[in-house]
Tab-separated table of C-alpha atoms in Angstrom:
chain	number	residue	atom	x	y	z
A	1	ASP	CA	-0.417	-0.041	0.091
A	2	TYR	CA	2.663	2.428	1.233
A	3	VAL	CA	4.690	1.952	-2.549
A	4	ALA	CA	1.418	2.068	-4.285
A	5	THR	CA	1.327	5.694	-2.817
A	6	ILE	CA	4.865	6.702	-3.567
A	7	ARG	CA	4.242	5.694	-7.033
A	8	GLU	CA	1.106	7.317	-7.528
A	9	SER	CA	2.641	10.416	-5.879
A	10	GLY	CA	5.604	10.132	-8.164
A	11	ASP	CA	3.894	9.620	-11.277
A	12	ALA	CA	1.418	12.717	-10.224
A	13	LEU	CA	4.566	14.812	-9.849
A	14	LEU	CA	6.316	13.941	-12.738
A	15	THR	CA	3.155	14.993	-15.306
A	16	ILE	CA	3.415	18.443	-13.381
A	17	ILE	CA	7.140	18.779	-14.479
A	18	ASN	CA	6.199	17.376	-17.830
A	19	ASP	CA	3.467	19.538	-18.564
A	20	ILE	CA	5.329	22.477	-17.150
A	21	LEU	CA	8.141	21.907	-19.420
A	22	ASP	CA	5.663	21.435	-22.044
A	23	PHE	CA	3.610	24.319	-21.597
A	24	SER	CA	7.400	26.412	-21.012
A	25	LYS	CA	8.585	24.889	-24.684
A	26	ILE	CA	5.619	26.240	-26.330
A	27	GLU	CA	5.676	29.673	-24.832
A	28	ALA	CA	9.310	30.057	-25.479
A	29	GLY	CA	8.309	28.807	-28.996
A	30	ARG	CA	11.024	26.326	-28.892
A	31	MET	CA	8.460	23.432	-29.314
A	32	ASP	CA	9.537	21.359	-32.946
A	33	ILE	CA	7.406	18.894	-34.585
A	34	GLU	CA	8.972	16.074	-36.094
A	35	ALA	CA	8.079	14.753	-39.450
A	36	GLN	CA	8.395	11.256	-39.641
A	37	PRO	CA	6.138	8.538	-41.293
A	38	PHE	CA	4.245	6.424	-38.692
A	39	ASP	CA	1.305	4.245	-38.754
A	40	LEU	CA	-1.485	5.842	-37.382
A	41	ARG	CA	-3.636	2.916	-36.401
A	42	GLU	CA	-0.363	1.508	-34.416
A	43	CYS	CA	-0.611	5.173	-32.691
A	44	VAL	CA	-4.437	5.430	-31.891
A	45	GLU	CA	-3.670	1.587	-30.459
A	46	SER	CA	-0.961	2.324	-28.431
A	47	ALA	CA	-2.643	5.760	-26.583
A	48	LEU	CA	-5.722	3.587	-25.910
A	49	ASP	CA	-4.023	1.193	-24.428
A	50	LEU	CA	-1.981	3.184	-22.195
A	51	VAL	CA	-5.542	4.447	-20.443
A	52	THR	CA	-7.017	0.837	-20.744
A	53	SER	CA	-6.112	0.039	-17.129
A	54	ARG	CA	-7.930	2.741	-15.353
A	55	ALA	CA	-11.025	2.453	-17.497
A	56	VAL	CA	-11.008	-1.271	-16.743
A	57	GLU	CA	-11.011	-0.159	-13.101
A	58	LYS	CA	-13.739	1.912	-13.152
A	59	HIS	CA	-15.838	-0.861	-15.919
A	60	LEU	CA	-15.683	1.660	-18.607
A	61	ASP	CA	-15.536	0.124	-22.573
A	62	THR	CA	-13.102	1.880	-24.662
A	63	ALA	CA	-12.949	1.315	-28.295
A	64	TYR	CA	-11.803	3.177	-31.516
A	65	VAL	CA	-13.159	3.518	-34.683
A	66	PHE	CA	-11.795	4.862	-38.558
A	67	GLU	CA	-14.818	5.955	-40.347
A	68	GLY	CA	-14.518	6.022	-44.391
A	69	ASP	CA	-10.909	5.931	-46.026
A	70	VAL	CA	-8.380	7.030	-43.338
A	71	PRO	CA	-4.568	6.638	-44.648
A	72	ALA	CA	-2.869	3.996	-42.864
A	73	ALA	CA	0.228	6.192	-42.498
A	74	ILE	CA	0.769	10.295	-42.443
A	75	VAL	CA	4.551	12.262	-42.075
A	76	GLY	CA	4.288	13.572	-38.865
A	77	ASP	CA	5.251	14.112	-34.915
A	78	VAL	CA	3.724	10.460	-33.802
A	79	THR	CA	5.085	11.116	-30.237
A	80	ARG	CA	3.211	14.684	-30.145
A	81	LEU	CA	0.057	13.066	-31.953
A	82	ARG	CA	-0.059	10.419	-29.489
A	83	GLN	CA	0.255	13.156	-26.275
A	84	ILE	CA	-3.044	14.705	-27.310
A	85	MET	CA	-4.945	11.576	-27.848
A	86	LEU	CA	-3.434	10.469	-24.637
A	87	ASN	CA	-4.504	13.740	-22.623
A	88	LEU	CA	-8.140	13.647	-24.167
A	89	LEU	CA	-8.499	10.265	-23.502
A	90	SER	CA	-7.276	10.419	-19.843
A	91	ASN	CA	-9.485	13.198	-19.073
A	92	ALA	CA	-12.283	11.660	-20.537
A	93	VAL	CA	-11.889	8.061	-18.225
A	94	LYS	CA	-11.223	10.229	-15.172
A	95	PHE	CA	-14.401	12.343	-15.654
A	96	THR	CA	-16.414	9.192	-16.700
A	97	ASP	CA	-18.242	6.939	-14.044
A	98	ALA	CA	-19.917	4.395	-16.176
A	99	GLY	CA	-20.360	4.287	-19.474
A	100	GLU	CA	-17.929	4.350	-22.421
A	101	VAL	CA	-15.078	6.103	-23.703
A	102	VAL	CA	-14.736	6.210	-27.894
A	103	LEU	CA	-12.215	7.585	-30.244
A	104	THR	CA	-13.098	8.004	-33.361
A	105	VAL	CA	-11.195	9.304	-36.537
A	106	ILE	CA	-12.211	10.750	-40.164
A	107	SER	CA	-10.252	12.120	-43.009
A	108	LYS	CA	-11.010	14.754	-45.518
A	109	PRO	CA	-8.033	14.391	-47.980
A	110	LEU	CA	-6.344	17.448	-49.419
A	111	ALA	CA	-4.271	18.915	-52.169
A	112	ALA	CA	-0.818	17.457	-53.065
A	113	GLY	CA	-0.931	14.192	-51.181
A	114	ARG	CA	-1.959	15.582	-47.701
A	115	ALA	CA	-4.944	14.996	-45.826
A	116	GLU	CA	-7.009	16.702	-42.858
A	117	LEU	CA	-7.567	14.546	-39.578
A	118	THR	CA	-9.971	15.070	-37.263
A	119	PHE	CA	-9.739	13.316	-34.075
A	120	SER	CA	-13.025	12.639	-31.648
A	121	VAL	CA	-12.940	11.494	-27.984
A	122	ARG	CA	-16.903	11.155	-26.979
A	123	ASP	CA	-17.407	9.857	-23.323
A	124	THR	CA	-20.502	9.662	-21.107
A	125	GLY	CA	-19.467	11.236	-17.943
A	126	ILE	CA	-20.195	14.653	-15.787
A	127	GLY	CA	-20.591	16.466	-18.976
A	128	VAL	CA	-19.774	20.672	-19.412
A	129	SER	CA	-21.668	23.476	-18.879
A	130	GLY	CA	-21.835	26.390	-21.553
A	131	GLU	CA	-20.658	29.031	-18.692
A	132	VAL	CA	-17.651	26.924	-17.972
A	133	MET	CA	-17.041	25.898	-21.734
A	134	SER	CA	-14.686	28.980	-22.765
A	135	ARG	CA	-12.507	28.232	-19.586
A	136	LEU	CA	-11.548	24.838	-20.957
A	137	PHE	CA	-8.788	26.104	-22.747
A	138	GLN	CA	-6.682	28.319	-20.379
A	139	SER	CA	-3.630	27.431	-18.696
A	140	PHE	CA	-3.651	26.467	-15.381
A	141	SER	CA	-7.877	26.212	-15.434
A	142	GLN	CA	-10.062	23.500	-15.124
A	143	ALA	CA	-13.755	23.559	-14.777
A	144	ASP	CA	-13.721	24.797	-11.516
A	145	SER	CA	-11.805	24.772	-8.142
A	146	SER	CA	-14.246	21.642	-6.756
A	147	THR	CA	-12.839	19.900	-10.403
A	148	THR	CA	-9.283	20.327	-9.164
A	149	ARG	CA	-9.533	19.598	-5.776
A	150	LYS	CA	-11.770	15.948	-6.426
A	151	TYR	CA	-10.047	14.855	-9.921
A	152	GLY	CA	-6.674	16.468	-9.554
A	153	GLY	CA	-4.468	18.078	-12.645
A	154	THR	CA	-2.421	20.779	-13.440
A	155	GLY	CA	-4.724	22.352	-15.588
A	156	LEU	CA	-1.829	22.468	-18.089
A	157	GLY	CA	-3.151	19.646	-20.023
A	158	LEU	CA	-5.856	20.991	-22.590
A	159	ALA	CA	-3.799	24.211	-22.966
A	160	ILE	CA	-0.392	22.025	-24.308
A	161	SER	CA	-2.437	19.920	-26.423
A	162	LYS	CA	-4.342	23.320	-28.021
A	163	ARG	CA	-1.172	24.415	-28.860
A	164	LEU	CA	-0.076	21.417	-30.259
A	165	SER	CA	-2.521	20.847	-32.723
A	166	GLU	CA	-2.299	24.346	-34.169
A	167	LEU	CA	1.566	23.575	-34.550
A	168	MET	CA	0.111	20.754	-36.747
A	169	GLY	CA	-1.942	22.655	-38.788
A	170	GLY	CA	-5.472	21.973	-36.845
A	171	ARG	CA	-7.151	22.927	-33.827
A	172	LEU	CA	-8.667	21.904	-30.773
A	173	TRP	CA	-12.360	22.227	-29.328
A	174	ALA	CA	-14.966	20.489	-27.212
A	175	GLU	CA	-18.702	19.985	-27.586
A	176	SER	CA	-21.219	18.938	-24.482
A	177	GLU	CA	-24.884	18.991	-23.768
A	178	GLY	CA	-24.334	20.439	-20.601
A	179	ALA	CA	-23.490	19.220	-17.186
A	180	GLY	CA	-23.938	15.412	-16.648
A	181	ARG	CA	-24.726	14.645	-20.714
A	182	GLY	CA	-21.197	13.261	-21.337
A	183	ALA	CA	-19.119	15.634	-23.538
A	184	THR	CA	-16.776	14.930	-27.046
A	185	PHE	CA	-13.486	16.588	-27.642
A	186	PHE	CA	-12.407	17.085	-30.885
A	187	PHE	CA	-8.827	18.006	-32.461
A	188	SER	CA	-7.640	18.166	-36.044
A	189	ILE	CA	-4.316	17.857	-37.649
A	190	GLN	CA	-2.674	18.627	-41.472
A	191	ALA	CA	-0.283	16.240	-42.426
A	192	PRO	CA	1.391	14.610	-45.816
A	193	THR	CA	-0.031	10.595	-46.380
A	194	ALA	CA	2.588	8.390	-46.653
A	195	GLU	CA	2.811	4.903	-47.330
A	196	LEU	CA	3.826	1.941	-45.599
A	197	PRO	CA	6.798	-0.241	-45.995
A	198	PRO	CA	5.881	-3.647	-48.434
A	199	ALA	CA	6.578	-5.782	-45.038
A	200	ARG	CA	4.030	-3.405	-43.085
A	201	GLN	CA	1.108	-3.651	-45.378
A	202	ARG	CA	-0.299	-6.700	-43.831
A	203	ASP	CA	-3.384	-8.712	-45.535
A	204	PHE	CA	-5.743	-7.246	-43.442
A	205	VAL	CA	-6.431	-4.734	-45.550
A	206	GLY	CA	-9.254	-5.446	-47.834
A	207	VAL	CA	-11.361	-8.638	-48.390
A	208	GLN	CA	-9.692	-11.261	-46.931
A	209	PRO	CA	-9.918	-14.667	-48.848
A	210	GLU	CA	-9.463	-16.596	-45.446
A	211	LEU	CA	-12.634	-14.787	-43.923
A	212	GLN	CA	-14.848	-13.867	-46.931
A	213	ALA	CA	-18.271	-15.357	-46.631
A	214	LYS	CA	-18.081	-16.500	-43.253
A	215	ARG	CA	-21.045	-15.429	-41.039
A	216	VAL	CA	-19.690	-13.976	-37.594
A	217	LEU	CA	-22.524	-13.477	-34.347
A	218	VAL	CA	-21.461	-10.622	-32.332
A	219	VAL	CA	-23.479	-10.573	-28.838
A	220	ASP	CA	-22.462	-7.295	-27.051
A	221	ASP	CA	-24.894	-4.926	-25.039
A	222	ASN	CA	-22.199	-2.197	-25.848
A	223	ALA	CA	-23.781	-0.589	-29.286
A	224	THR	CA	-20.134	0.870	-29.876
A	225	ASN	CA	-18.649	-2.562	-29.876
A	226	ARG	CA	-21.363	-4.126	-32.103
A	227	ARG	CA	-20.861	-1.229	-34.620
A	228	VAL	CA	-16.573	-1.580	-34.749
A	229	LEU	CA	-16.947	-5.281	-35.002
A	230	ALA	CA	-19.540	-5.085	-37.874
A	231	LEU	CA	-17.532	-2.856	-39.468
A	232	GLN	CA	-14.232	-4.539	-39.580
A	233	THR	CA	-15.556	-7.835	-40.365
A	234	ALA	CA	-17.624	-6.603	-43.024
A	235	LYS	CA	-14.071	-4.779	-44.806
A	236	TRP	CA	-13.029	-8.706	-44.660
A	237	GLY	CA	-15.896	-9.641	-46.338
A	238	MET	CA	-17.587	-10.955	-43.441
A	239	GLN	CA	-21.330	-10.872	-43.191
A	240	SER	CA	-21.955	-10.289	-39.330
A	241	SER	CA	-25.202	-10.358	-37.380
A	242	ALA	CA	-25.429	-8.583	-34.258
A	243	THR	CA	-27.393	-8.193	-31.082
A	244	GLU	CA	-27.300	-6.984	-27.667
A	245	SER	CA	-29.391	-9.314	-26.575
A	246	PRO	CA	-27.813	-13.365	-25.841
A	247	LEU	CA	-32.074	-14.430	-25.921
A	248	GLU	CA	-31.937	-13.520	-29.268
A	249	ALA	CA	-28.867	-14.833	-30.200
A	250	LEU	CA	-30.362	-18.090	-29.019
A	251	ARG	CA	-33.011	-17.577	-31.087
A	252	TRP	CA	-31.382	-17.229	-34.337
A	253	LEU	CA	-29.649	-20.087	-33.643
A	254	ASP	CA	-33.059	-21.992	-32.935
A	255	GLN	CA	-34.427	-20.818	-35.796
A	256	GLY	CA	-31.912	-22.495	-37.985
A	257	GLU	CA	-29.239	-20.132	-38.828
A	258	LYS	CA	-25.701	-20.828	-39.410
A	259	PHE	CA	-22.795	-19.085	-38.287
A	260	ASP	CA	-19.314	-19.882	-38.795
A	261	VAL	CA	-17.840	-18.182	-35.750
A	262	ALA	CA	-19.287	-16.238	-32.444
A	263	ILE	CA	-17.649	-13.347	-30.604
A	264	LEU	CA	-19.376	-13.087	-27.111
A	265	ASP	CA	-19.197	-10.478	-24.670
A	266	MET	CA	-18.643	-11.616	-20.839
A	267	HIS	CA	-21.041	-8.907	-18.933
A	268	MET	CA	-24.096	-8.196	-20.314
A	269	PRO	CA	-27.702	-8.064	-18.182
A	270	GLU	CA	-29.869	-10.735	-19.547
A	271	MET	CA	-26.940	-13.370	-19.690
A	272	ASP	CA	-23.451	-13.605	-19.105
A	273	GLY	CA	-21.201	-14.535	-21.856
A	274	SER	CA	-20.298	-17.759	-20.074
A	275	GLU	CA	-23.616	-19.024	-19.717
A	276	LEU	CA	-24.247	-17.849	-23.312
A	277	ALA	CA	-21.474	-20.065	-24.508
A	278	ARG	CA	-22.727	-23.051	-22.488
A	279	GLN	CA	-26.113	-22.891	-23.983
A	280	ILE	CA	-24.484	-22.461	-27.554
A	281	ARG	CA	-22.330	-25.186	-26.813
A	282	GLN	CA	-25.631	-27.576	-26.666
A	283	ARG	CA	-27.246	-26.047	-29.800
A	284	ASN	CA	-24.005	-26.381	-31.895
A	285	GLY	CA	-20.757	-27.934	-29.919
A	286	GLY	CA	-18.088	-27.175	-33.076
A	287	MET	CA	-18.633	-23.315	-33.340
A	288	PRO	CA	-15.249	-21.723	-32.045
A	289	LEU	CA	-16.302	-19.034	-29.395
A	290	VAL	CA	-13.757	-16.137	-28.922
A	291	LEU	CA	-14.519	-14.135	-25.342
A	292	PHE	CA	-14.845	-10.305	-26.280
A	293	SER	CA	-13.834	-8.891	-22.370
A	294	SER	CA	-11.766	-5.806	-21.120
A	295	LEU	CA	-9.504	-8.675	-18.953
A	296	GLY	CA	-9.099	-10.773	-22.049
A	297	ARG	CA	-7.674	-14.327	-20.997
A	298	ARG	CA	-7.927	-13.143	-17.880
A	299	GLU	CA	-11.772	-13.886	-17.049
A	300	VAL	CA	-11.473	-17.251	-18.155
A	301	VAL	CA	-14.203	-19.154	-16.707
A	302	GLY	CA	-14.351	-23.258	-15.685
A	303	ASP	CA	-11.865	-25.438	-17.114
A	304	GLY	CA	-10.511	-22.711	-19.567
A	305	LYS	CA	-11.789	-24.976	-22.795
A	306	LEU	CA	-15.437	-22.987	-23.360
A	307	PHE	CA	-13.676	-20.656	-25.506
A	308	ASN	CA	-11.720	-21.191	-28.344
A	309	ALA	CA	-9.961	-17.679	-28.389
A	310	TYR	CA	-9.858	-14.279	-26.207
A	311	LEU	CA	-10.167	-10.868	-27.399
A	312	GLY	CA	-9.564	-7.359	-25.175
A	313	LYS	CA	-10.920	-4.358	-25.148
A	314	PRO	CA	-10.312	-2.239	-27.254
A	315	ILE	CA	-10.323	-4.791	-30.162
A	316	HIS	CA	-7.354	-4.358	-32.442
A	317	GLN	CA	-7.427	-4.760	-35.885
A	318	SER	CA	-4.303	-7.449	-35.987
A	319	HIS	CA	-5.280	-9.137	-33.170
A	320	LEU	CA	-8.935	-9.758	-34.322
A	321	TYR	CA	-7.732	-10.501	-37.852
A	322	ASP	CA	-4.906	-12.783	-35.927
A	323	THR	CA	-7.442	-14.457	-33.854
A	324	LEU	CA	-10.424	-15.103	-36.883
A	325	VAL	CA	-7.511	-16.775	-39.329
A	326	GLY	CA	-5.933	-18.375	-36.510
A	327	LEU	CA	-9.563	-20.031	-35.770
A	328	PHE	CA	-10.282	-20.973	-39.421
A	329	ALA	CA	-6.290	-22.096	-40.328
A	330	ARG	CA	-7.450	-25.759	-39.680
A	331	GLU	CA	-11.112	-25.633	-41.754
A	332	GLY	CA	-8.936	-23.907	-44.451
A	333	THR	CA	-6.279	-26.693	-44.822
A	334	LEU	CA	-8.983	-29.180	-44.460
A	335	LYS	CA	-10.789	-27.537	-47.244
A	336	ALA	CA	-8.091	-26.534	-49.589
A	337	ALA	CA	-8.675	-26.855	-53.015
A	338	LYS	CA	-6.445	-27.632	-55.906
A	339	PRO	CA	-3.385	-25.529	-55.431
A	340	GLU	CA	-3.462	-22.047	-57.320
A	341	ALA	CA	-0.598	-21.586	-59.860
A	342	GLY	CA	2.165	-19.674	-58.067
A	343	LYS	CA	0.529	-20.012	-54.672
A	344	PRO	CA	2.945	-21.032	-51.708
A	345	GLN	CA	2.892	-24.602	-50.481
A	346	LEU	CA	3.833	-26.555	-47.600
A	347	ASP	CA	6.345	-29.338	-48.307
A	348	PRO	CA	5.287	-32.112	-45.491
A	349	ASP	CA	8.543	-33.844	-46.126
A	350	MET	CA	11.095	-30.717	-45.224
A	351	ALA	CA	11.882	-31.771	-42.191
A	352	VAL	CA	12.999	-35.262	-43.208
A	353	ARG	CA	15.070	-33.253	-45.859
A	354	HIS	CA	16.061	-30.268	-43.235
A	355	PRO	CA	15.659	-31.911	-39.968
A	356	LEU	CA	15.799	-29.123	-37.050
A	357	ARG	CA	15.275	-28.469	-33.365
A	358	ILE	CA	12.659	-25.419	-32.881
A	359	LEU	CA	11.701	-23.169	-29.899
A	360	LEU	CA	8.630	-21.413	-30.247
A	361	ALA	CA	8.438	-18.442	-28.040
A	362	GLU	CA	5.185	-16.678	-28.015
A	363	ASP	CA	2.290	-16.125	-25.359
A	364	ASN	CA	-0.433	-15.393	-27.490
A	365	VAL	CA	-2.720	-18.872	-27.377
A	366	VAL	CA	-3.930	-18.341	-31.282
A	367	ASN	CA	-0.516	-17.331	-32.643
A	368	GLN	CA	0.672	-20.012	-30.741
A	369	LYS	CA	-1.922	-22.707	-32.733
A	370	LEU	CA	-1.325	-21.325	-36.215
A	371	ALA	CA	2.698	-21.261	-35.603
A	372	LEU	CA	2.786	-25.235	-34.675
A	373	ARG	CA	0.273	-25.787	-37.245
A	374	LEU	CA	2.165	-24.267	-40.071
A	375	LEU	CA	5.478	-26.273	-38.683
A	376	GLN	CA	3.418	-29.409	-38.280
A	377	GLN	CA	2.611	-29.148	-41.785
A	378	MET	CA	6.101	-29.415	-42.670
A	379	GLY	CA	6.914	-32.178	-40.455
A	380	TYR	CA	8.373	-30.100	-37.479
A	381	ARG	CA	7.380	-30.500	-33.960
A	382	ALA	CA	8.495	-27.386	-31.838
A	383	ASP	CA	8.988	-26.724	-28.169
A	384	LEU	CA	6.656	-24.006	-26.603
A	385	ALA	CA	7.998	-20.897	-24.100
A	386	SER	CA	5.096	-18.423	-23.466
A	387	ASN	CA	7.874	-15.666	-22.247
A	388	GLY	CA	11.366	-14.625	-23.101
A	389	ILE	CA	12.239	-16.127	-19.737
A	390	GLU	CA	10.924	-19.718	-20.226
A	391	ALA	CA	12.731	-19.211	-24.127
A	392	VAL	CA	16.060	-18.754	-22.275
A	393	GLU	CA	15.909	-21.485	-19.763
A	394	SER	CA	14.804	-23.515	-22.275
A	395	VAL	CA	17.763	-22.746	-24.748
A	396	ARG	CA	20.207	-23.523	-21.088
A	397	ARG	CA	18.415	-26.683	-20.630
A	398	GLN	CA	18.576	-27.880	-24.324
A	399	THR	CA	19.916	-27.669	-27.584
A	400	TYR	CA	18.021	-25.846	-30.037
A	401	ASP	CA	18.749	-24.938	-33.911
A	402	VAL	CA	16.295	-22.352	-33.917
A	403	VAL	CA	13.952	-19.935	-32.055
A	404	LEU	CA	11.013	-18.705	-33.559
A	405	MET	CA	11.096	-15.640	-31.167
A	406	ASP	CA	7.852	-13.117	-30.271
A	407	VAL	CA	8.797	-9.767	-29.668
A	408	GLN	CA	6.669	-8.226	-27.312
A	409	MET	CA	5.516	-11.057	-24.131
A	410	PRO	CA	5.277	-10.611	-21.264
A	411	ASP	CA	7.808	-10.689	-17.888
A	412	MET	CA	10.580	-10.365	-20.748
A	413	ASP	CA	10.230	-9.453	-24.390
A	414	GLY	CA	11.692	-10.934	-27.052
A	415	LEU	CA	14.228	-8.384	-27.585
A	416	GLU	CA	15.883	-8.878	-24.211
A	417	ALA	CA	15.744	-12.403	-24.225
A	418	SER	CA	17.815	-12.541	-27.851
A	419	ARG	CA	20.169	-10.272	-25.317
A	420	LYS	CA	20.390	-12.834	-22.685
A	421	ILE	CA	21.331	-15.606	-25.462
A	422	ASN	CA	23.661	-13.867	-26.857
A	423	ALA	CA	25.504	-12.939	-23.964
A	424	HIS	CA	26.000	-16.688	-22.665
A	425	TRP	CA	26.514	-18.230	-26.072
A	426	GLN	CA	28.843	-17.556	-28.875
A	427	PRO	CA	27.048	-17.084	-32.204
A	428	GLN	CA	28.416	-20.620	-33.001
A	429	ASP	CA	26.843	-22.429	-30.680
A	430	ARG	CA	23.770	-20.549	-29.840
A	431	PRO	CA	20.589	-21.357	-32.191
A	432	ARG	CA	19.790	-18.780	-34.752
A	433	ILE	CA	17.114	-16.667	-33.533
A	434	ILE	CA	14.075	-15.296	-35.393
A	435	ALA	CA	12.058	-12.472	-34.571
A	436	MET	CA	8.151	-13.199	-34.990
A	437	THR	CA	6.264	-9.732	-34.722
A	438	ALA	CA	3.264	-7.287	-35.949
A	439	ASN	CA	5.355	-4.268	-36.012
A	440	ALA	CA	6.967	-3.591	-38.904
A	441	MET	CA	7.774	0.168	-39.400
A	442	GLN	CA	11.357	1.358	-40.339
A	443	GLY	CA	13.801	0.880	-37.735
A	444	ASP	CA	11.945	-1.919	-36.422
A	445	ARG	CA	13.814	-4.592	-38.251
A	446	ASP	CA	17.301	-2.808	-37.243
A	447	MET	CA	16.420	-3.039	-33.395
A	448	CYS	CA	15.575	-6.777	-33.766
A	449	LEU	CA	18.781	-7.075	-35.406
A	450	ALA	CA	20.626	-4.950	-33.188
A	451	ALA	CA	19.592	-7.056	-29.954
A	452	GLY	CA	20.950	-10.192	-31.813
A	453	MET	CA	18.110	-11.709	-33.603
A	454	ASP	CA	19.620	-13.171	-37.229
A	455	ASP	CA	16.350	-12.846	-39.173
A	456	TYR	CA	12.608	-11.021	-39.137
A	457	LEU	CA	9.069	-12.526	-39.616
A	458	THR	CA	6.117	-10.250	-39.319
A	459	LYS	CA	2.521	-11.502	-38.819
A	460	PRO	CA	0.644	-12.941	-39.697
A	461	ILE	CA	3.214	-15.207	-40.879
A	462	ARG	CA	3.290	-16.169	-44.606
A	463	VAL	CA	4.411	-19.598	-45.389
A	464	GLU	CA	6.846	-18.693	-48.027
A	465	ARG	CA	8.954	-16.188	-45.692
A	466	LEU	CA	8.446	-18.674	-42.836
A	467	VAL	CA	10.111	-21.621	-45.221
A	468	GLU	CA	12.953	-19.588	-46.686
A	469	ALA	CA	13.744	-18.388	-42.985
A	470	LEU	CA	14.007	-22.057	-41.628
A	471	ASN	CA	15.861	-23.207	-45.012
A	472	GLN	CA	18.582	-20.474	-43.939
A	473	VAL	CA	19.255	-22.523	-40.690
A	474	PRO	CA	21.712	-24.662	-40.965
A	475	ALA	CA	20.427	-28.137	-40.578
A	476	ARG	CA	21.604	-30.706	-37.183
A	477	ALA	CA	23.653	-32.769	-39.433
A	478	ASP	CA	25.384	-29.748	-41.013
A	479	ARG	CA	26.295	-28.674	-37.699
């Protein structure tokens, strides 16, 4: 308890210091805005991730929506853009006791390859009355002194965010229907659009052959979550049926409607997700079920076998894609038709021709199943580690030819695990380390190689790249 108090006090002090430093830079005209290409969706998701734990504590739903045609990447200052979003999201969570916080992004094309992006953060919190709206963006000011005492803060966050948005060619403003009716804060920026590197142009853009025409059942009492899932799955060519009522979902099944997968919220008024899953299992035991919860796998019920996969809130596009593709991977291989010309095929005898002892270090259960399945189809059997610590221990206990190392893992990430392996073994004595990550922006590959990794795969794993990477590992007979 004392340690938590010290940490909270330290965080509060650090926030005050950072706010004052930023405000001083802006006032002195010394605030520089960088211009580097970056992944816009990744920036939005990282800002939301930073407020998710506090939102979960308050039982708030969080989500984001890209409305219309939003560029995948822009040229700008990713740190300052994230700072504005984080400030508005933190305020929304702070001043909301029940309901939701939703971030929306829309884009309007401008001349010469530029775009105007408008971000809005809507909450269902305490709202803002008309007489105090004009004071919100003044330095060292909040709605009133009682707000400062109850919620804390320096009163600088909105003033800094307003000036930052202006430095990026936009503005910041707010709308509210009054006290107790929530508020929406908007800000805009102007920036050149950019192209993601080829490796970053992931397959989940546009209609997906693996998901096309699949029917998905979505059961969630939150309308925003239903809309986000319906919009995203529709972009991939899926057909969704969404309802807030578990009883209505069961009626659909009783009436003979067929679905390929169901995504179920855990906490709903009529029936919780676990009970709904049990009743669905009685009607259709083979349909994959995905638990959609703020706590993700931490909200596992029973023996943990009721659900096939778990998705955390707010939903990440890449997580949703990896989960759905992973669930359909086995079905896809069983139903595979005649190979298309030029399409890479798995060689079931590859392990015989090129024997390898493989360690898979991956914390995501769906990604584990998908990678193990791909390796199995090549004739390989891999050992499994669920974090960097287990990976290092496994390499210490047994000789491996190659480690397929996820970069982002709990307890110890893949970068640190690679550094420890390189520090303990000489290059000729250690296994070859192949990074696996969803991040493929400029500099990510260099970061992995600098940590001592030998190769680099992006998710979702492409068959031809996996085969190529494994072929570069010296076989056991050659070592």
